[in-house]
Short mmCIF file of C-alpha atoms in Angstrom, two decimals:
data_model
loop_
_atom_site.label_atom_id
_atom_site.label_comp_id
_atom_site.label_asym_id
_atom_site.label_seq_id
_atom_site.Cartn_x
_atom_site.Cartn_y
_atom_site.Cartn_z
CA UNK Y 277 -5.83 -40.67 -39.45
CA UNK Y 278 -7.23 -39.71 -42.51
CA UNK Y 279 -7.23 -42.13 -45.54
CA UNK Y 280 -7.58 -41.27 -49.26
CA UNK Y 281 -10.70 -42.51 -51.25
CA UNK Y 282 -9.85 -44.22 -54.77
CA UNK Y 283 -10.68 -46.45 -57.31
CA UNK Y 284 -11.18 -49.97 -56.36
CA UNK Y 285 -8.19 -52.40 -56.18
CA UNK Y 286 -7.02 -55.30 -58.92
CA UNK Y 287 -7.04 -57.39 -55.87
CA UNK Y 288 -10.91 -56.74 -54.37
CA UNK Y 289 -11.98 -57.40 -57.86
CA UNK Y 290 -10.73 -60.38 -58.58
CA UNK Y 291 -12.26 -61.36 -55.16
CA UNK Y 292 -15.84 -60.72 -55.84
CA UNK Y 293 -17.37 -63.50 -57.25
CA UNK Y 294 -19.67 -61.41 -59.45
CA UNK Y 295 -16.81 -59.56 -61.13
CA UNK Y 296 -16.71 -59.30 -65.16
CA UNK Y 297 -12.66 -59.21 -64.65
CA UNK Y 298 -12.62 -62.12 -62.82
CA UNK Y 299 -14.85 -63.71 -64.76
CA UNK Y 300 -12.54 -63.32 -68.11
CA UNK Y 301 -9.64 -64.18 -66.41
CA UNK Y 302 -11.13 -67.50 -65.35
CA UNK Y 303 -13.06 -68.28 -68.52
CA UNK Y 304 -9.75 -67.76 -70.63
CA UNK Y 305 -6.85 -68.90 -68.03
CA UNK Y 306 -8.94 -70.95 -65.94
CA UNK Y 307 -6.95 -74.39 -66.29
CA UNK Y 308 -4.70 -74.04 -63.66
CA UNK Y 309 -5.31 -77.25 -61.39
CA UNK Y 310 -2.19 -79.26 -62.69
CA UNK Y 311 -0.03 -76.47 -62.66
CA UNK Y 312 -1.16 -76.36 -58.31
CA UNK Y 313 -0.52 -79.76 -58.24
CA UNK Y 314 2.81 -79.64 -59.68
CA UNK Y 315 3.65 -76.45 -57.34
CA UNK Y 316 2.94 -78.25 -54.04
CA UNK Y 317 4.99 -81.28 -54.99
CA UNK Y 318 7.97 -78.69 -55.71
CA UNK Y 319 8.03 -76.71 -52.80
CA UNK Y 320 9.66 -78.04 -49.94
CA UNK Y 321 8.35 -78.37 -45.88
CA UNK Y 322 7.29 -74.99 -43.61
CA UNK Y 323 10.72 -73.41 -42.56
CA UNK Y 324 10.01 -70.57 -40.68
CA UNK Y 325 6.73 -70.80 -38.70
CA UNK Y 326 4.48 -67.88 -38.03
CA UNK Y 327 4.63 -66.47 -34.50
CA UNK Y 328 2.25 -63.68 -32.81
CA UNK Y 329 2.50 -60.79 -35.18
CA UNK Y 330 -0.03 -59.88 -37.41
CA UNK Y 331 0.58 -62.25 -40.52
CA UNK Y 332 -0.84 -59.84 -42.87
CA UNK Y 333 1.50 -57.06 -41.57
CA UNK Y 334 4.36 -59.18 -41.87
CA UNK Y 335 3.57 -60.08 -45.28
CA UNK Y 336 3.24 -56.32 -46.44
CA UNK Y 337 6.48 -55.50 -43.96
CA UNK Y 338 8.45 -58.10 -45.88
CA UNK Y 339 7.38 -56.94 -49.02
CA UNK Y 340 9.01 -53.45 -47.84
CA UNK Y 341 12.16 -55.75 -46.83
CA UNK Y 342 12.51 -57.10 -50.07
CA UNK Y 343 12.77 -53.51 -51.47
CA UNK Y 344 15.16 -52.67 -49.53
CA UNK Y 345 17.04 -55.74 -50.18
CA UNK Y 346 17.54 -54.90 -54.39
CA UNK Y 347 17.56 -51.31 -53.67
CA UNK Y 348 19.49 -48.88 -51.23
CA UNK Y 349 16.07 -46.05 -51.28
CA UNK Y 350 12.98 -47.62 -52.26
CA UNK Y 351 10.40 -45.38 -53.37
CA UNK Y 352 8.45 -44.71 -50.09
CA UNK Y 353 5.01 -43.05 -51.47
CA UNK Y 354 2.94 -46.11 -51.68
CA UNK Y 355 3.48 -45.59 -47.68
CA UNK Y 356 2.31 -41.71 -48.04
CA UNK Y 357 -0.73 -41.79 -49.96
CA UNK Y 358 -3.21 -42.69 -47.54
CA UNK Y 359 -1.89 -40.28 -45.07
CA UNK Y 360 -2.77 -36.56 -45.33
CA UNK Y 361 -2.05 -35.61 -41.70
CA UNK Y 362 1.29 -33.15 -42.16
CA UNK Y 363 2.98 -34.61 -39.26
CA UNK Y 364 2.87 -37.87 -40.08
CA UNK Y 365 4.09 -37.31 -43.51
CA UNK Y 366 6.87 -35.72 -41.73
CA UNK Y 367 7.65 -38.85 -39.29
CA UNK Y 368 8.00 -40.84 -42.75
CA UNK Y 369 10.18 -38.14 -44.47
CA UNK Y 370 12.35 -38.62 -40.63
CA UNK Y 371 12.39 -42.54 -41.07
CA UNK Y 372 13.90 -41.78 -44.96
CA UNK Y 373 16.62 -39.59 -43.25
CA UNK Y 374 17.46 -42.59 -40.64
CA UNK Y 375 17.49 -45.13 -43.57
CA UNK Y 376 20.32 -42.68 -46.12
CA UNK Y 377 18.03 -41.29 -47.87
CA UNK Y 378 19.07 -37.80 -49.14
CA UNK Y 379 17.44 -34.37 -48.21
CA UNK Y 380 18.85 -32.53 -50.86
CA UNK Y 381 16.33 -29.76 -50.92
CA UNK Y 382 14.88 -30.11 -47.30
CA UNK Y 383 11.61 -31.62 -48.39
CA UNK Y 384 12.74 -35.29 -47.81
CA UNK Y 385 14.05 -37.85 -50.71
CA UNK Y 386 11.06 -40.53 -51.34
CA UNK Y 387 13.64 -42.66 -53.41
CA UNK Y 388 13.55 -44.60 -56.60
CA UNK Y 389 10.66 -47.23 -58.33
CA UNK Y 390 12.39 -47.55 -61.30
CA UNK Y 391 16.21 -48.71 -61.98
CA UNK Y 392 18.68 -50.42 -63.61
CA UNK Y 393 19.20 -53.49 -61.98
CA UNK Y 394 20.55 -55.90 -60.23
CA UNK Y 395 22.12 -53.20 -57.73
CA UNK Y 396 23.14 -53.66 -53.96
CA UNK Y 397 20.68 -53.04 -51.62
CA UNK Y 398 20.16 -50.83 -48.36
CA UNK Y 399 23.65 -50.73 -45.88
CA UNK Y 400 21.39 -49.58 -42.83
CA UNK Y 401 21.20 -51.45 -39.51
CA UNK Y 402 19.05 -54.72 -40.11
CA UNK Y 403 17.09 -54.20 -36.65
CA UNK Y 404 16.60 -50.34 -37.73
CA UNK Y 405 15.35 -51.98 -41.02
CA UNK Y 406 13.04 -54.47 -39.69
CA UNK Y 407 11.20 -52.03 -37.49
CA UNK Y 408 11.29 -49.08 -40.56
CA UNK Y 409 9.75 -51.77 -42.39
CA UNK Y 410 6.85 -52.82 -40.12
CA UNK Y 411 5.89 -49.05 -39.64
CA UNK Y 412 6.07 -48.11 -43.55
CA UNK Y 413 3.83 -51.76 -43.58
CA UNK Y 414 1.46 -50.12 -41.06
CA UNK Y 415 0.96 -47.43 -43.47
CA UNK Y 416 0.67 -48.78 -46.50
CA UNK Y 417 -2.25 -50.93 -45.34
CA UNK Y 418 -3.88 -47.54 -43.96
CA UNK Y 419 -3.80 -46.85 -47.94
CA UNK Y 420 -5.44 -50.05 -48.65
CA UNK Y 421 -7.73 -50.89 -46.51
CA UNK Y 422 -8.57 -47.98 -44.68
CA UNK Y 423 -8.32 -47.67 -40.95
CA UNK Y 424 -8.54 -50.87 -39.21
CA UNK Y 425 -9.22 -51.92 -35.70
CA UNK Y 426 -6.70 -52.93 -33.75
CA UNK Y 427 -3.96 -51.50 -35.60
CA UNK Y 428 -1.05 -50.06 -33.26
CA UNK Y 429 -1.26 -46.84 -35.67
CA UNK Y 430 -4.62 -45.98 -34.37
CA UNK Y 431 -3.14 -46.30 -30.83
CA UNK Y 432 -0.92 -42.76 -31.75
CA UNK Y 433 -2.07 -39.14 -31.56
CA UNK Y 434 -1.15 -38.17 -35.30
CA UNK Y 435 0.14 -35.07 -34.61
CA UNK Y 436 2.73 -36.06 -32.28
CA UNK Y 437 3.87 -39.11 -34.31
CA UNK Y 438 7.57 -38.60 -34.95
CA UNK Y 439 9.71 -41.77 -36.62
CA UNK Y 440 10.71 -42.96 -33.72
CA UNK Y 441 7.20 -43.51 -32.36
CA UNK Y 442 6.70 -45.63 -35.67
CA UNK Y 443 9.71 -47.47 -34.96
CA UNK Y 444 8.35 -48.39 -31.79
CA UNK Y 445 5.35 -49.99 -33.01
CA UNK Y 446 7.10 -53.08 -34.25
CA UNK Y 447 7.33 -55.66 -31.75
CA UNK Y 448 11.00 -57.71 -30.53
CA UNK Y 449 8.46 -61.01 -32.36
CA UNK Y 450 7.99 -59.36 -35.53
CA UNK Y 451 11.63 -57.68 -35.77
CA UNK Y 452 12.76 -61.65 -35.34
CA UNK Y 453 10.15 -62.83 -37.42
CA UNK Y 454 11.47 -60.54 -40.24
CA UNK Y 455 14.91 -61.31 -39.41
CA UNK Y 456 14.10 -64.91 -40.59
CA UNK Y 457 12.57 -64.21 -43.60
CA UNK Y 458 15.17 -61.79 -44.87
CA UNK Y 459 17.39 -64.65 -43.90
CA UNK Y 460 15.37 -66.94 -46.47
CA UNK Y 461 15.78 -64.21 -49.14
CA UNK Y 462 19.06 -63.59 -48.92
CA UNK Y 463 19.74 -67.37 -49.42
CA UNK Y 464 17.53 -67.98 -51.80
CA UNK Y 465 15.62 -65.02 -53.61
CA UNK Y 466 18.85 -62.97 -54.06
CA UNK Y 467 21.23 -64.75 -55.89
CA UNK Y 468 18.56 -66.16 -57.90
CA UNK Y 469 17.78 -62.44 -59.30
CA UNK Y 470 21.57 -61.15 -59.33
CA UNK Y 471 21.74 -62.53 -63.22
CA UNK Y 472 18.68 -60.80 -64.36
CA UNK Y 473 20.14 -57.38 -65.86
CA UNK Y 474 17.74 -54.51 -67.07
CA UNK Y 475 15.23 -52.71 -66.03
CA UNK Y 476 13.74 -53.56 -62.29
CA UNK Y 477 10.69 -52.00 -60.87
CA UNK Y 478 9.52 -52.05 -56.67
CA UNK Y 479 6.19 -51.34 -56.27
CA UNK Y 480 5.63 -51.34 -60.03
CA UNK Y 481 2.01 -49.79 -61.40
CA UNK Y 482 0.65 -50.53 -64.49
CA UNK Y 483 -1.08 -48.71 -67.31
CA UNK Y 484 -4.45 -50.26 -66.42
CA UNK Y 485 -3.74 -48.92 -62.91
CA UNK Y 486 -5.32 -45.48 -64.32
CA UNK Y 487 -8.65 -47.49 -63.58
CA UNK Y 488 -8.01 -49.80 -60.54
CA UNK Y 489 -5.59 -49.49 -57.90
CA UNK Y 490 -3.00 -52.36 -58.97
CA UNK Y 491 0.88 -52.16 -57.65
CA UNK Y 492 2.98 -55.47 -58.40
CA UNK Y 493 5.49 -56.57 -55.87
CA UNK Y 494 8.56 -56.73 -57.72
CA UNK Y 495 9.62 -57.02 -61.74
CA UNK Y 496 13.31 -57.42 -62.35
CA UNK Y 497 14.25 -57.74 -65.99
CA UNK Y 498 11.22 -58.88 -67.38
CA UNK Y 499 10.66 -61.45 -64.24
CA UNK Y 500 6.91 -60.25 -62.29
CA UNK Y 501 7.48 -61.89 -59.05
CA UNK Y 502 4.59 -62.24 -56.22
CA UNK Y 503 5.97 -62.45 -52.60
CA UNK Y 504 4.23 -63.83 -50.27
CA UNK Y 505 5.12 -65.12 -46.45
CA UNK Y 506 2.06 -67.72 -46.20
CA UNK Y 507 1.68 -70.51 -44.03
CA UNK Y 508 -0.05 -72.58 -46.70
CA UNK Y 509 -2.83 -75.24 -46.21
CA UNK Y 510 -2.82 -78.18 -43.75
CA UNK Y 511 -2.35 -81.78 -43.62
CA UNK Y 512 -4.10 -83.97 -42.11
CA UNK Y 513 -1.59 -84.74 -39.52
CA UNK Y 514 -0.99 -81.19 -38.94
CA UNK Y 515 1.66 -80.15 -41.18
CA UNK Y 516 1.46 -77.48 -43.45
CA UNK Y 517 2.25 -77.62 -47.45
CA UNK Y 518 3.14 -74.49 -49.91
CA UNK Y 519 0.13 -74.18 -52.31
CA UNK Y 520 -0.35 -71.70 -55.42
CA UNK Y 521 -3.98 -70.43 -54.41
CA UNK Y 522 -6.37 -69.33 -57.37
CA UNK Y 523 -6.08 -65.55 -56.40
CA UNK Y 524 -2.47 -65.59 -56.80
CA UNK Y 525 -2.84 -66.93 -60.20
CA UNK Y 526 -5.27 -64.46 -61.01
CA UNK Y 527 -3.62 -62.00 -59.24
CA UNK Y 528 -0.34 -62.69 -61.56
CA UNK Y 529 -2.54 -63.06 -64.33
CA UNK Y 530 -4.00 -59.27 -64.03
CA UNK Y 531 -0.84 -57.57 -63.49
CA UNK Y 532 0.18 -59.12 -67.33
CA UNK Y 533 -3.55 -58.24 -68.52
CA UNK Y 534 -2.90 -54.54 -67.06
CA UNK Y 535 -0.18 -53.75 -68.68
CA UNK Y 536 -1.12 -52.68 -71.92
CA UNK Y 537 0.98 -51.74 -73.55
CA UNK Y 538 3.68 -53.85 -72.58
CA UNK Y 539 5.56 -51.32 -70.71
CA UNK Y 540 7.38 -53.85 -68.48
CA UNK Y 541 7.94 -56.51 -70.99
CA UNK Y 542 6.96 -59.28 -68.95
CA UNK Y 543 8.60 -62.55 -69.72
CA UNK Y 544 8.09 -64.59 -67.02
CA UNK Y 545 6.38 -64.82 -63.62
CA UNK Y 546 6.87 -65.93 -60.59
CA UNK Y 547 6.02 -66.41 -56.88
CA UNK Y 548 8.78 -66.50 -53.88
CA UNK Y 549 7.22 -67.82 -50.56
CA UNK Y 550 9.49 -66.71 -48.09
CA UNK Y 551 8.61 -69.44 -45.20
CA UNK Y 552 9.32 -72.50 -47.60
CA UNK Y 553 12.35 -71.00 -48.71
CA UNK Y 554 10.71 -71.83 -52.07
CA UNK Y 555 10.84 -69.97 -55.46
CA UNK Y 556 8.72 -70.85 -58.73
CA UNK Y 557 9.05 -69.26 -62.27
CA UNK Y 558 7.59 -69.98 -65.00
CA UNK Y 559 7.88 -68.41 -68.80
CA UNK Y 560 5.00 -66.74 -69.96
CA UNK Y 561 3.83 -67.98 -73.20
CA UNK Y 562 3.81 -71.03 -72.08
CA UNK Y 563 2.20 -70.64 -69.00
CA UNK Y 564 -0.46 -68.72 -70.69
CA UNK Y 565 -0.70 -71.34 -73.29
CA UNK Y 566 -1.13 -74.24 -70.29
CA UNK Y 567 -3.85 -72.34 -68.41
CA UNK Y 568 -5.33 -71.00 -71.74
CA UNK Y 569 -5.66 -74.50 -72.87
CA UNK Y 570 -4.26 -72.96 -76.84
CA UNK Y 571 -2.01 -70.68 -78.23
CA UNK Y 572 -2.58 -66.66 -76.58
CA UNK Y 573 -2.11 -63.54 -78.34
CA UNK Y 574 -1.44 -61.59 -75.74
CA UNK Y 575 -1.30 -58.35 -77.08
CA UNK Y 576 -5.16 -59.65 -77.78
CA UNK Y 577 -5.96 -60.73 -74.92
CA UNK Y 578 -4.81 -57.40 -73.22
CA UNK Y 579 -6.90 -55.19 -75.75
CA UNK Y 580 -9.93 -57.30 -74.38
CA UNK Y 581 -9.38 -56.77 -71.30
CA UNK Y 582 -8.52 -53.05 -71.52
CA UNK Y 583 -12.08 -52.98 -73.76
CA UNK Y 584 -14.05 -55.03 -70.66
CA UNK Y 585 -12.48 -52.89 -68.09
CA UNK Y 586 -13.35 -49.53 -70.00
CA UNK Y 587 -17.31 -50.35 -69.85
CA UNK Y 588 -17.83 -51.11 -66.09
CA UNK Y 589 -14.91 -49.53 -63.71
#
């Protein structure tokens, strides 16, 4: 298949060690080692283990779940972007029809990024869901990483993919495996997002997404929320334990930084881990304040970061 060439992503920046970006985000939020500690004593044991599907596909797969979870038709084009190959394209347009989407002038409905929220989500089969989800996952890391070894996509002829063939691709271990998670959201992510009324975003870019590739997970009223379906560090004996990694902090904190000019008016932030069940927000002032180590103008701090990113990317 053939993959579009872009701009380099939020999240391969922040992981070179080199980076100027990273580098200001660490120099100016850097404290963040007492607001870890406090996160691991919070979240609760493992709930749902991993099993043998890819845990990065699941991650991105549940990330498509959760979409479909606060909305009935997701926007779908973070899935088509990397794909140029007609045929495809028109497997993914086939999946929309399967999932309600409408086909009002036969070129296929890609759905909605931006809403008015909290709404009810899709009505379609959860099994159909699960294994729309994995394929639309599939694809969506084709976008962002490129082709990748071992990937059941690169199994398929692309010119006879049709939806069901992407269907196929998800395994009866993932479809469970997804089953679970949803379970863990519905329980727990859900009703804690049903009171936040406004505007929502899926997929959500930013205005400093014009020079990286940056898409959020999820902002619902002012709430940026990570997702993230992690097993988490060991124990000694064995056990596993949530933990709030550096790179998700950074990862939250250059979402805020990107948007300049405070399109989303972000309040608060968050991170949902699916397998612990477990979901952390925090208000942003004072979170910036904490890992800041002083009082943040954040329209500042934005400007500076808008200035750095200008000179290098």
């Amino acid at each position: 298949m053939t993959v579009v060439s872009g701009r380099t992503s939020l999240t391969a920046v922040l992981s070179a060690r080199n980076s100027p970006a990273r580098s200001f985000i660490q120099e100016r939020f850097g404290r963040w080692q007492d607001l870890q500690a406090r996160y691991r004593e919070s979240a609760g044991p493992l709930a749902i283990p991993g099993g043998p599907a890819n845990p990065a596909t699941i991650g991105s797969a549940f990330d498509w779940m959760v979409r479909f979870m606060v909305h009935p038709r997701p926007d779908l084009r973070l899935a088509l972007i990397g794909v140029r190959i007609p045929r495809v394209r028109q497997a993914v347009h086939e999946l929309a029809l399967m999932l309600d989407y409408p086909d009002r002038d036969g070129s296929g409905s890609v759905g909605t990024a931006r809403f008015s929220g909290p709404v009810a989500g899709s009505e379609a089969d959860h099994q159909l869901l699960a294994r729309a989800c994995w394929a639309l996952a599939l694809l969506t890391d084709l976008y962002r990483v490129g082709p990748t070894p071992g990937s059941p996509l690169m199994a398929l002829a692309p010119r006879s993919i049709t939806a069901e063939k992407l269907l196929d691709l998800a395994s009866p271990e993932a479809v469970e495996e997804l089953r679970a998670l949803r379970a863990s959201a519905d329980r727990i992510l859900l009703p804690a997002l049903a009171a936040r009324h406004g505007a929502w975003a899926v997929g959500p870019t930013f205005a400093g997404s014009s020079l990286m590739n940056a898409d959020a997970d999820l902002i619902a009223a002012g709430l940026l929320l990570e997702l993230k379906t992690s097993l988490g560090s060991k124990r000694r004996d064995g056990t596993r334990r949530s933990s709030l990694e550096a790179p998700t902090i950074m990862q939250l904190l250059g979402y805020v930084l990107l948007d300049f000019s405070d399109e989303f008016a972000i309040a608060a932030v968050g991170v949902y881990n699916a397998r612990y069940a477990h979901l952390t927000t925090w208000h942003l002032p004072e979170l910036l304040a904490e890992l800041a180590g002083r009082p943040v103008d954040l329209k500042e701090e934005r400007a500076a970061f808008h200035e750095l990113l200008s000179t290098y990317v």
